[in-house]
Amino acid sequence: MSIDVLLQQIVNGLVVGSVYALVALGYTMVYGILQLINFAHGEIVMIGGPTSVFATKWLLSMGRPSLLALLIAILVAMVVCAVVGVAIERVAYRPLRNAPRLAPLITAIGVSILLQQLAILVFGRNYFTFPELISRDPITIGVVTVTMNEIVILLASVALMAALLWLVHNTKIGTAMRATAENQKVAGLMGIDVNKIIAITFAIGSGLGAIAGVMVASNYGQAHYYMGFMLGLKAFTAAVMGGIGNLWGAMVGGLILGLVENVGLIFVRGDYKDIFAFVVLVLVLIFRPQGLIGERVAERA
Amino acid sequence: MTAMLDVKKLQVAYGGIKAIKGIDFHVNEGELVTLIGANGAGKSSTLRALSGLIKPAGGTVTYKGRDITGVPSHALVGLGIALCPEGRGVFARLNVHENLLMGAYSRDDKAQILREVDEIYTMIPRLKERTLQMAGTLSGGEQQMLAIGRAMLAQPKLLMLDEPSMGLAPLMVDKIFEIIRLIASRGTTILLIEQNAQLALENATRGYVLESGEITLQGDAKVLLADPRVKEAYLGG
């Protein structure tokens, strides 16, 4: 193994890992506030893909410049995904808030399948080509090859994560989110509209997921109804690995998972890439079930 | 004069079992009224029903002439009612300052809120020393002080305190009641739920005795304090 290959895989891992991290944040935020694994989150990310494809194509056909088209498409995807996320919470999870915890979990799996099928109805089964709005031509920096697309993904992810941390720790709404996550009843006594805070949490998580969906579509040049499944599972793994419910955990977990997968590729064939995520998940669950950063909490599920 | 808080025939039931069997009581503006009773008498159920945490099975709650029966807790804050919950309920993973700010959640006057946070710090210097400390790391007494301070930041007209002395060392209990007296003297109306009948009646204007979900005695706090039945049941003879 040469050091060049290792460096290259580390860079690839960071790019993929930052996307995992963005998606993992959606899982972890919802878990933090509702102790619910929102298995439909991967599908929300998926919706961001085809939505942005349609939006960019339409905007380009209107003669808009490509960067503006991309930015507007991202906004459209964020709004669509946020609306879907909030609607899911309102329709599927809220009525079950006081039900045994298995009920919303199974509902989440059901919602996930439902969204996939709806995506087939709305978008079709085709693979959609995502226009090359940011160059996917390789650039060589030293021994490492990257694309402008990947650099943008990395930088945008870091910026988004920093913005989320700032929001959660330095704003009134963020403090209310943390208060609600800790004790909904007392949060209500403070005058916090708990339902509203939960809806906002879903909206933010889904919005970040939408961006991740656009990043994936833009990086691989395609979007399809199935793209959320594996991505969702891996991001969920990342969230568990970092310590679900913990924002830093989701970010660190996402990056580590991306690195493990891509560095692991040096040793095994590409077909086996997906194994790493789940080996890591099993190992974490056996040896450190609270995650790398998470605190040990009494198991409730 | 109409009462600030008027509770009529309030009933609370848990799955068919009546915990509160139709009680009447009221709190006038400026009073410190206490509801005393043994463990399981229904004190906390009453307070939970008043504060919208559970829906009453029957009866009405009127606040300043307005029916607030079953109004959710987050909507009461805006009306001027704050509850300092049993077991304190501070946000353990928020620091002291953030806990206080959450008390003022429904308000927008940021400058005034920060002035009032400073007032709380002056009133309870211990909190000032710990402003950036996670609330979960405070002692029980400090958490109670924080919970009261936080409730005050909602600028309540009516402050409801649920067992503020619970689980605290006697010295700390004295400090807590010192704060409660100070708040009362500044004009906030207080409904105090307490197991420590002696301390509650010493500080209150009026009192009610709750037994098995019913009010069995009521009246002037000094009179209740001297009542042989209260003495025997709650004050250790």
Coordinates of C-alpha atoms in Angstrom, one line a residue:
Chain A
M1 CA 0.0 0.0 0.0
S2 CA 1.4 3.3 -1.0
I3 CA 0.9 6.5 1.0
D4 CA -0.6 8.1 -2.0
V5 CA -3.4 5.7 -2.2
L6 CA -4.0 6.1 1.6
L7 CA -4.2 9.9 1.3
Q8 CA -6.5 9.6 -1.7
Q9 CA -8.8 7.3 0.2
I10 CA -8.8 9.6 3.2
V11 CA -9.9 12.5 1.1
N12 CA -12.6 10.4 -0.5
G13 CA -13.6 9.2 2.9
L14 CA -13.9 12.8 4.2
V15 CA -16.2 13.7 1.3
V16 CA -18.5 10.7 1.7
G17 CA -18.3 11.0 5.5
S18 CA -19.4 14.6 5.5
V19 CA -22.5 13.6 3.6
Y20 CA -23.1 10.8 6.1
A21 CA -22.7 13.3 8.9
L22 CA -25.3 15.7 7.4
V23 CA -27.8 12.8 7.2
A24 CA -26.9 11.4 10.6
L25 CA -27.7 14.8 12.1
G26 CA -31.3 14.3 11.0
Y27 CA -31.5 11.0 12.8
T28 CA -29.8 12.2 15.9
M29 CA -31.8 15.4 16.2
V30 CA -35.1 13.5 16.0
Y31 CA -33.9 10.9 18.4
G32 CA -32.7 13.5 20.8
I33 CA -36.0 15.1 21.1
L34 CA -38.4 12.1 20.7
Q35 CA -36.3 9.1 21.3
L36 CA -37.5 7.9 18.0
I37 CA -35.4 6.4 15.2
N38 CA -37.0 8.1 12.2
F39 CA -36.3 5.4 9.6
A40 CA -38.1 7.5 7.0
H41 CA -35.2 10.0 7.1
G42 CA -33.2 8.2 4.4
E43 CA -36.3 8.6 2.1
I44 CA -36.5 12.3 2.9
V45 CA -32.9 12.6 1.8
M46 CA -33.8 10.7 -1.4
I47 CA -36.7 13.1 -2.1
G48 CA -34.1 15.9 -2.2
G49 CA -32.3 14.2 -5.1
P50 CA -35.0 14.0 -7.8
T51 CA -36.6 17.2 -6.6
S52 CA -33.3 19.1 -7.2
V53 CA -32.9 17.4 -10.6
F54 CA -36.3 18.6 -11.8
A55 CA -35.8 22.0 -10.3
T56 CA -32.4 22.5 -11.9
K57 CA -33.5 21.3 -15.3
W58 CA -36.5 23.5 -15.2
L59 CA -34.4 26.5 -14.1
L60 CA -31.8 25.9 -16.7
S61 CA -34.4 25.6 -19.4
M62 CA -35.6 29.0 -18.3
G63 CA -32.1 30.2 -19.1
R64 CA -31.0 30.8 -15.5
P65 CA -27.2 30.7 -14.9
S66 CA -26.1 27.3 -13.6
L67 CA -24.9 28.4 -10.1
L68 CA -28.1 30.3 -9.5
A69 CA -30.1 27.3 -10.7
L70 CA -28.2 25.1 -8.3
L71 CA -28.8 27.4 -5.3
I72 CA -32.5 27.8 -6.1
A73 CA -32.8 24.0 -6.6
I74 CA -31.2 23.4 -3.2
L75 CA -33.7 25.8 -1.6
V76 CA -36.6 24.1 -3.4
A77 CA -35.4 20.7 -2.2
M78 CA -35.0 21.9 1.4
V79 CA -38.5 23.3 1.4
V80 CA -40.0 20.2 -0.1
C81 CA -38.1 17.9 2.3
A82 CA -38.9 20.1 5.3
V83 CA -42.6 20.0 4.4
V84 CA -42.5 16.2 4.0
G85 CA -40.6 15.8 7.3
V86 CA -43.0 18.0 9.2
A87 CA -46.0 16.3 7.7
I88 CA -44.7 12.9 8.6
E89 CA -44.3 14.0 12.2
R90 CA -47.7 15.5 12.3
V91 CA -49.6 12.6 10.7
A92 CA -47.6 9.5 11.6
Y93 CA -45.6 10.1 14.7
R94 CA -47.5 12.7 16.8
P95 CA -50.6 10.5 17.3
L96 CA -48.2 7.8 18.7
R97 CA -46.2 10.0 21.0
N98 CA -47.5 8.3 24.1
A99 CA -47.7 4.9 22.6
P100 CA -45.2 2.1 23.4
R101 CA -42.0 2.9 21.7
L102 CA -42.2 0.0 19.3
A103 CA -45.3 1.5 17.6
P104 CA -43.7 4.6 16.2
L105 CA -40.6 2.6 15.2
I106 CA -42.6 0.3 13.1
T107 CA -44.6 3.2 11.8
A108 CA -41.3 4.8 10.8
I109 CA -40.4 1.8 8.7
G110 CA -43.9 1.9 7.1
V111 CA -43.5 5.6 6.3
S112 CA -40.1 4.8 4.7
I113 CA -41.7 2.2 2.4
L114 CA -44.6 4.5 1.7
L115 CA -42.3 7.4 0.7
Q116 CA -40.3 5.1 -1.6
Q117 CA -43.4 4.0 -3.4
L118 CA -44.8 7.5 -3.6
A119 CA -41.4 8.6 -5.1
I120 CA -41.9 5.9 -7.8
L121 CA -45.4 7.3 -8.5
V122 CA -44.2 10.9 -8.6
F123 CA -40.8 10.6 -10.1
G124 CA -40.9 7.2 -11.8
R125 CA -38.3 4.4 -11.6
N126 CA -35.8 6.0 -13.9
Y127 CA -32.4 7.2 -13.0
F128 CA -32.3 11.0 -13.5
T129 CA -29.2 12.7 -14.6
F130 CA -28.1 15.5 -12.5
P131 CA -26.6 18.3 -14.6
E132 CA -22.9 19.0 -14.0
L133 CA -23.4 22.5 -12.4
I134 CA -20.2 22.3 -10.5
S135 CA -17.4 20.6 -12.3
R136 CA -16.7 17.0 -11.8
D137 CA -13.4 17.2 -13.7
P138 CA -10.6 15.8 -11.6
I139 CA -8.1 18.3 -10.1
T140 CA -4.8 17.1 -8.9
I141 CA -3.5 18.6 -5.7
G142 CA -0.2 17.0 -4.9
V143 CA -0.8 13.3 -4.9
V144 CA -4.5 13.6 -4.4
T145 CA -7.2 13.9 -7.0
V146 CA -10.5 15.6 -6.2
T147 CA -13.2 17.4 -8.1
M148 CA -14.6 20.9 -7.5
N149 CA -17.8 19.2 -6.6
E150 CA -16.2 17.2 -3.8
I151 CA -14.4 20.3 -2.5
V152 CA -17.8 22.2 -2.4
I153 CA -19.4 19.2 -0.6
L154 CA -16.7 19.2 2.0
L155 CA -16.8 22.9 2.6
A156 CA -20.5 23.2 2.6
S157 CA -20.9 20.4 5.0
V158 CA -18.5 22.0 7.5
A159 CA -20.3 25.3 7.2
L160 CA -23.7 23.7 7.7
M161 CA -22.6 21.7 10.7
A162 CA -21.0 24.8 12.3
A163 CA -24.3 26.7 11.6
L164 CA -26.3 24.0 13.2
L165 CA -24.1 23.9 16.3
W166 CA -24.4 27.7 16.5
L167 CA -28.1 27.5 16.2
V168 CA -28.6 24.8 18.8
H169 CA -26.2 26.4 21.4
N170 CA -26.5 30.1 20.9
T171 CA -30.1 30.9 19.9
K172 CA -33.3 31.0 21.8
I173 CA -34.9 28.4 19.6
G174 CA -31.9 26.1 19.9
T175 CA -31.9 26.4 23.7
A176 CA -35.6 25.6 23.6
M177 CA -34.8 22.5 21.5
R178 CA -32.3 21.3 24.0
A179 CA -34.8 22.0 26.9
T180 CA -37.5 20.1 25.0
A181 CA -35.2 17.2 24.4
E182 CA -34.5 17.0 28.1
N183 CA -37.9 17.4 29.5
Q184 CA -41.0 18.1 27.4
K185 CA -43.3 18.7 30.4
V186 CA -41.2 21.3 32.0
A187 CA -40.4 22.8 28.6
G188 CA -44.2 23.3 28.3
L189 CA -44.3 25.0 31.7
M190 CA -41.8 27.5 30.4
G191 CA -44.3 28.5 27.7
I192 CA -42.4 26.5 25.0
D193 CA -44.9 25.1 22.5
V194 CA -43.4 21.7 22.4
N195 CA -45.2 20.6 19.3
K196 CA -43.8 23.6 17.5
I197 CA -40.2 22.9 18.6
I198 CA -40.6 19.2 17.5
A199 CA -41.9 20.4 14.1
I200 CA -38.9 22.8 13.8
T201 CA -36.5 20.0 14.6
F202 CA -38.0 17.8 11.9
A203 CA -37.8 20.7 9.5
I204 CA -34.2 21.4 10.2
G205 CA -33.2 17.7 10.1
S206 CA -35.1 17.3 6.8
G207 CA -33.6 20.5 5.3
L208 CA -30.1 19.2 6.1
G209 CA -31.1 15.9 4.6
A210 CA -32.3 17.6 1.4
I211 CA -28.9 19.2 1.0
A212 CA -27.2 15.9 1.5
G213 CA -29.5 14.5 -1.2
V214 CA -28.5 17.2 -3.6
M215 CA -24.9 16.6 -2.8
V216 CA -25.1 12.9 -3.6
A217 CA -27.0 13.6 -6.8
S218 CA -24.6 16.2 -7.8
N219 CA -21.5 14.1 -6.9
Y220 CA -22.6 10.9 -8.7
G221 CA -24.5 12.8 -11.4
Q222 CA -27.7 10.9 -10.9
A223 CA -30.7 10.6 -8.6
H224 CA -33.3 7.8 -8.2
Y225 CA -36.0 6.6 -5.9
Y226 CA -33.8 4.1 -4.2
M227 CA -30.8 6.4 -3.3
G228 CA -32.0 7.1 0.2
F229 CA -32.1 3.5 1.4
M230 CA -28.4 2.6 1.8
L231 CA -27.4 6.2 2.5
G232 CA -30.0 6.3 5.3
L233 CA -28.8 3.0 6.8
K234 CA -25.2 4.1 6.8
A235 CA -26.0 7.5 8.3
F236 CA -28.1 5.8 10.9
T237 CA -25.0 3.6 11.6
A238 CA -22.9 6.8 11.9
A239 CA -25.3 8.3 14.3
V240 CA -25.3 5.2 16.5
M241 CA -21.6 5.0 16.3
G242 CA -21.1 8.6 17.4
G243 CA -23.8 8.3 20.1
I244 CA -27.3 8.8 19.0
G245 CA -28.9 12.0 20.3
N246 CA -25.6 13.8 20.3
L247 CA -24.9 16.3 17.5
W248 CA -21.1 16.0 17.8
G249 CA -21.5 12.3 17.8
A250 CA -23.4 12.3 14.5
M251 CA -20.7 14.5 12.9
V252 CA -17.8 12.5 14.2
G253 CA -19.6 9.2 13.5
G254 CA -20.3 10.3 9.9
L255 CA -16.7 11.2 9.2
I256 CA -15.3 8.1 10.8
L257 CA -17.6 5.9 8.9
G258 CA -16.7 7.5 5.6
L259 CA -13.0 7.1 6.4
V260 CA -13.4 3.5 7.5
E261 CA -15.2 2.6 4.4
N262 CA -12.9 4.3 2.0
V263 CA -9.6 3.3 3.7
G264 CA -11.0 -0.2 3.9
L265 CA -11.4 -0.2 0.2
I266 CA -7.6 -0.4 -0.1
F267 CA -7.8 -3.9 1.3
V268 CA -10.9 -5.4 -0.2
R269 CA -12.8 -5.3 -3.5
G270 CA -15.3 -2.5 -4.0
D271 CA -18.2 -4.8 -4.0
Y272 CA -17.7 -5.4 -0.3
K273 CA -17.6 -1.7 0.6
D274 CA -20.9 -1.7 2.3
I275 CA -19.9 -4.4 4.8
F276 CA -17.7 -2.0 6.7
A277 CA -20.6 0.2 7.9
F278 CA -22.4 -2.8 9.3
V279 CA -19.4 -4.4 10.9
V280 CA -18.7 -1.1 12.6
L281 CA -22.4 -0.9 13.7
V282 CA -22.2 -4.4 15.2
L283 CA -18.9 -3.7 16.9
V284 CA -20.1 -0.5 18.4
L285 CA -23.3 -2.0 19.6
I286 CA -21.3 -4.8 21.3
F287 CA -18.5 -2.8 22.9
R288 CA -19.8 0.7 23.3
P289 CA -23.6 0.8 22.8
Q290 CA -23.8 4.4 24.0
G291 CA -21.6 5.4 21.0
L292 CA -18.2 7.1 20.9
I293 CA -19.4 10.4 22.4
G294 CA -22.8 9.5 23.7
E295 CA -23.6 9.2 27.4
R296 CA -24.9 6.0 28.8
V297 CA -28.6 6.3 29.2
A298 CA -31.1 3.8 30.5
E299 CA -32.4 1.8 27.6
R300 CA -36.0 2.5 26.8
A301 CA -36.6 0.8 23.5
Chain B
M1 CA -63.8 40.9 45.7
T2 CA -63.4 38.1 43.3
A3 CA -60.6 35.7 43.7
M4 CA -57.6 35.7 41.4
L5 CA -57.7 31.9 41.2
D6 CA -61.0 30.2 41.8
V7 CA -61.2 26.4 41.8
K8 CA -64.6 24.9 41.8
K9 CA -65.5 21.2 42.2
L10 CA -62.2 20.2 40.7
Q11 CA -61.9 16.4 40.0
V12 CA -58.8 14.5 38.9
A13 CA -59.0 10.8 38.0
Y14 CA -56.4 8.4 37.0
G15 CA -58.0 5.6 35.0
G16 CA -61.3 5.7 36.9
I17 CA -59.7 6.2 40.3
K18 CA -60.5 9.6 41.7
A19 CA -57.5 11.2 43.1
I20 CA -59.3 14.6 43.7
K21 CA -62.9 14.4 44.5
G22 CA -64.4 17.7 43.7
I23 CA -62.5 20.3 45.8
D24 CA -63.1 24.1 46.1
F25 CA -60.5 26.6 47.0
H26 CA -59.4 30.1 45.9
V27 CA -56.5 32.4 46.0
N28 CA -56.9 36.1 46.3
E29 CA -54.5 38.6 44.8
G30 CA -51.4 39.2 47.0
E31 CA -52.0 36.2 49.2
L32 CA -49.7 33.3 49.9
V33 CA -52.1 30.4 50.1
T34 CA -50.9 26.9 51.0
L35 CA -52.3 23.5 50.3
I36 CA -51.0 21.0 52.8
G37 CA -51.5 17.3 53.2
A38 CA -49.8 14.0 53.6
N39 CA -48.1 12.1 50.8
G40 CA -50.7 10.9 48.4
A41 CA -53.4 13.3 49.6
G42 CA -53.7 14.7 46.1
K43 CA -51.6 17.9 46.4
S44 CA -49.6 17.4 43.3
S45 CA -52.5 16.1 41.3
T46 CA -54.3 19.3 42.1
L47 CA -51.4 21.4 40.9
R48 CA -50.9 19.3 37.8
A49 CA -54.6 19.9 36.9
L50 CA -54.3 23.6 37.5
S51 CA -51.2 23.9 35.4
G52 CA -52.6 22.0 32.4
L53 CA -50.2 19.0 32.7
I54 CA -53.3 16.8 33.1
K55 CA -56.9 17.4 32.1
P56 CA -59.2 17.5 35.1
A57 CA -62.1 15.0 35.1
G58 CA -64.5 17.7 36.3
G59 CA -64.9 21.1 37.7
T60 CA -63.7 24.5 36.7
V61 CA -60.6 26.6 37.2
T62 CA -61.0 30.4 36.8
Y63 CA -58.1 32.8 36.7
K64 CA -58.9 36.5 36.8
G65 CA -62.4 35.8 35.7
R66 CA -61.3 33.6 32.8
D67 CA -62.0 29.9 32.5
I68 CA -58.6 28.2 32.2
T69 CA -59.8 24.6 32.8
G70 CA -57.7 22.3 30.7
V71 CA -55.7 25.0 29.0
P72 CA -52.3 23.5 28.0
S73 CA -49.4 24.5 30.2
H74 CA -47.5 26.5 27.6
A75 CA -50.5 28.8 27.1
L76 CA -50.8 29.6 30.9
V77 CA -47.4 31.3 31.0
G78 CA -48.6 34.1 28.8
L79 CA -51.6 34.6 31.2
G80 CA -49.2 35.2 34.1
I81 CA -49.2 31.8 35.8
A82 CA -45.9 30.0 36.4
L83 CA -45.4 26.6 38.0
C84 CA -42.3 25.5 39.7
P85 CA -42.7 21.8 39.4
E86 CA -42.2 19.0 41.9
G87 CA -38.7 17.6 41.8
R88 CA -37.6 21.1 40.5
G89 CA -37.4 20.1 36.9
V90 CA -34.3 22.2 36.0
F91 CA -32.8 21.4 32.6
A92 CA -29.8 19.4 33.8
R93 CA -27.8 19.8 30.5
L94 CA -28.5 23.5 30.2
N95 CA -26.4 25.9 32.2
V96 CA -27.8 28.1 34.9
H97 CA -28.1 31.1 32.7
E98 CA -29.8 29.2 29.9
N99 CA -32.3 27.7 32.5
L100 CA -33.2 31.2 33.6
L101 CA -33.6 32.4 30.0
M102 CA -35.9 29.5 29.3
G103 CA -38.1 30.9 32.1
A104 CA -38.6 34.0 30.0
Y105 CA -39.2 32.0 26.8
S106 CA -42.6 33.6 26.1
R107 CA -41.2 37.1 26.4
D108 CA -39.4 39.2 23.8
D109 CA -38.0 42.1 25.7
K110 CA -34.5 41.0 25.8
A111 CA -32.9 43.9 27.6
Q112 CA -35.5 43.7 30.3
I113 CA -35.1 40.0 30.6
L114 CA -31.4 40.4 31.2
R115 CA -32.0 43.0 33.8
E116 CA -34.3 40.6 35.6
V117 CA -31.8 37.8 35.3
D118 CA -29.4 40.1 37.1
E119 CA -32.1 40.8 39.8
I120 CA -32.4 37.1 40.3
Y121 CA -28.6 36.9 40.7
T122 CA -28.8 39.6 43.3
M123 CA -31.6 37.9 45.1
I124 CA -29.9 34.5 44.9
P125 CA -26.1 35.1 44.7
R126 CA -25.4 31.4 44.7
L127 CA -26.8 31.2 41.2
K128 CA -24.5 34.0 40.0
E129 CA -21.5 32.1 41.1
R130 CA -22.6 29.2 38.9
T131 CA -24.1 30.9 35.9
L132 CA -22.2 28.8 33.3
Q133 CA -22.4 25.6 35.2
M134 CA -24.7 22.8 34.0
A135 CA -27.8 22.8 36.2
G136 CA -27.4 19.0 36.7
T137 CA -24.2 19.6 38.6
L138 CA -25.9 21.9 41.2
S139 CA -27.0 20.7 44.6
G140 CA -30.6 20.0 45.3
G141 CA -31.1 23.3 47.1
E142 CA -29.4 25.2 44.4
Q143 CA -31.6 23.5 41.8
Q144 CA -34.6 24.5 43.7
M145 CA -33.4 28.1 43.9
L146 CA -32.8 28.0 40.1
A147 CA -36.3 26.5 39.5
I148 CA -37.9 29.4 41.5
G149 CA -35.7 32.0 39.8
R150 CA -36.6 30.6 36.4
A151 CA -40.3 30.6 37.2
M152 CA -40.0 34.3 38.3
L153 CA -38.6 35.2 34.9
A154 CA -42.0 34.5 33.4
Q155 CA -43.1 37.6 35.3
P156 CA -45.9 35.6 36.9
K157 CA -48.8 37.2 38.7
L158 CA -49.5 33.8 40.2
L159 CA -46.6 31.6 41.2
M160 CA -47.4 28.0 42.0
L161 CA -44.7 26.1 44.0
D162 CA -44.9 22.3 44.2
E163 CA -43.1 21.0 47.3
P164 CA -40.1 23.4 47.2
S165 CA -38.7 21.9 50.5
M166 CA -38.7 18.3 49.3
G167 CA -35.6 16.4 49.9
L168 CA -33.6 19.4 51.1
A169 CA -31.5 19.9 54.3
P170 CA -33.2 22.1 56.9
L171 CA -30.7 24.9 56.4
M172 CA -31.4 24.9 52.7
V173 CA -35.2 24.8 53.4
D174 CA -34.8 28.0 55.4
K175 CA -33.0 29.7 52.5
I176 CA -35.7 28.6 50.1
F177 CA -38.5 30.0 52.3
E178 CA -36.5 33.2 52.7
I179 CA -36.7 33.5 48.9
I180 CA -40.4 32.6 48.8
R181 CA -41.1 35.3 51.5
L182 CA -39.1 37.8 49.5
I183 CA -41.1 37.1 46.3
A184 CA -44.4 37.3 48.2
S185 CA -43.4 40.6 49.8
R186 CA -42.8 42.0 46.3
G187 CA -46.4 41.4 45.4
T188 CA -46.5 38.1 43.6
T189 CA -49.4 35.9 44.6
I190 CA -48.3 32.4 45.6
L191 CA -50.0 29.1 45.8
L192 CA -47.7 26.8 47.8
I193 CA -48.1 23.1 48.0
E194 CA -46.1 21.7 50.9
Q195 CA -45.7 18.6 52.9
N196 CA -43.9 20.5 55.6
A197 CA -47.1 21.9 57.2
Q198 CA -45.4 23.8 59.9
L199 CA -43.2 25.8 57.6
A200 CA -46.0 26.3 55.1
L201 CA -48.5 27.6 57.6
E202 CA -46.0 29.9 59.3
N203 CA -45.4 31.6 56.0
A204 CA -48.9 31.6 54.5
T205 CA -51.9 33.9 54.8
R206 CA -54.4 31.1 54.5
G207 CA -54.3 27.4 54.2
Y208 CA -56.2 24.3 53.1
V209 CA -55.8 20.8 54.4
L210 CA -56.1 18.1 51.7
E211 CA -56.9 14.5 52.8
S212 CA -57.5 11.7 50.4
G213 CA -58.6 14.0 47.6
E214 CA -60.9 16.2 49.7
I215 CA -60.4 19.5 51.6
T216 CA -61.1 18.7 55.2
L217 CA -60.0 22.0 56.9
Q218 CA -59.4 25.5 55.7
G219 CA -58.9 29.0 57.1
D220 CA -56.4 31.5 58.3
A221 CA -52.9 30.0 58.5
K222 CA -52.3 31.1 62.1
V223 CA -55.6 29.5 63.1
L224 CA -54.8 26.3 61.3
L225 CA -51.4 26.3 62.9
A226 CA -53.1 26.3 66.3
D227 CA -55.8 23.8 65.3
P228 CA -55.5 20.6 67.4
R229 CA -56.5 18.5 64.4
V230 CA -53.8 19.9 62.2
K231 CA -51.3 19.7 65.1
E232 CA -52.0 16.1 65.6
A233 CA -52.0 15.0 62.0
Y234 CA -49.3 17.2 60.5
L235 CA -47.2 18.9 63.1
G236 CA -46.2 16.0 65.2
G237 CA -48.7 16.5 68.0

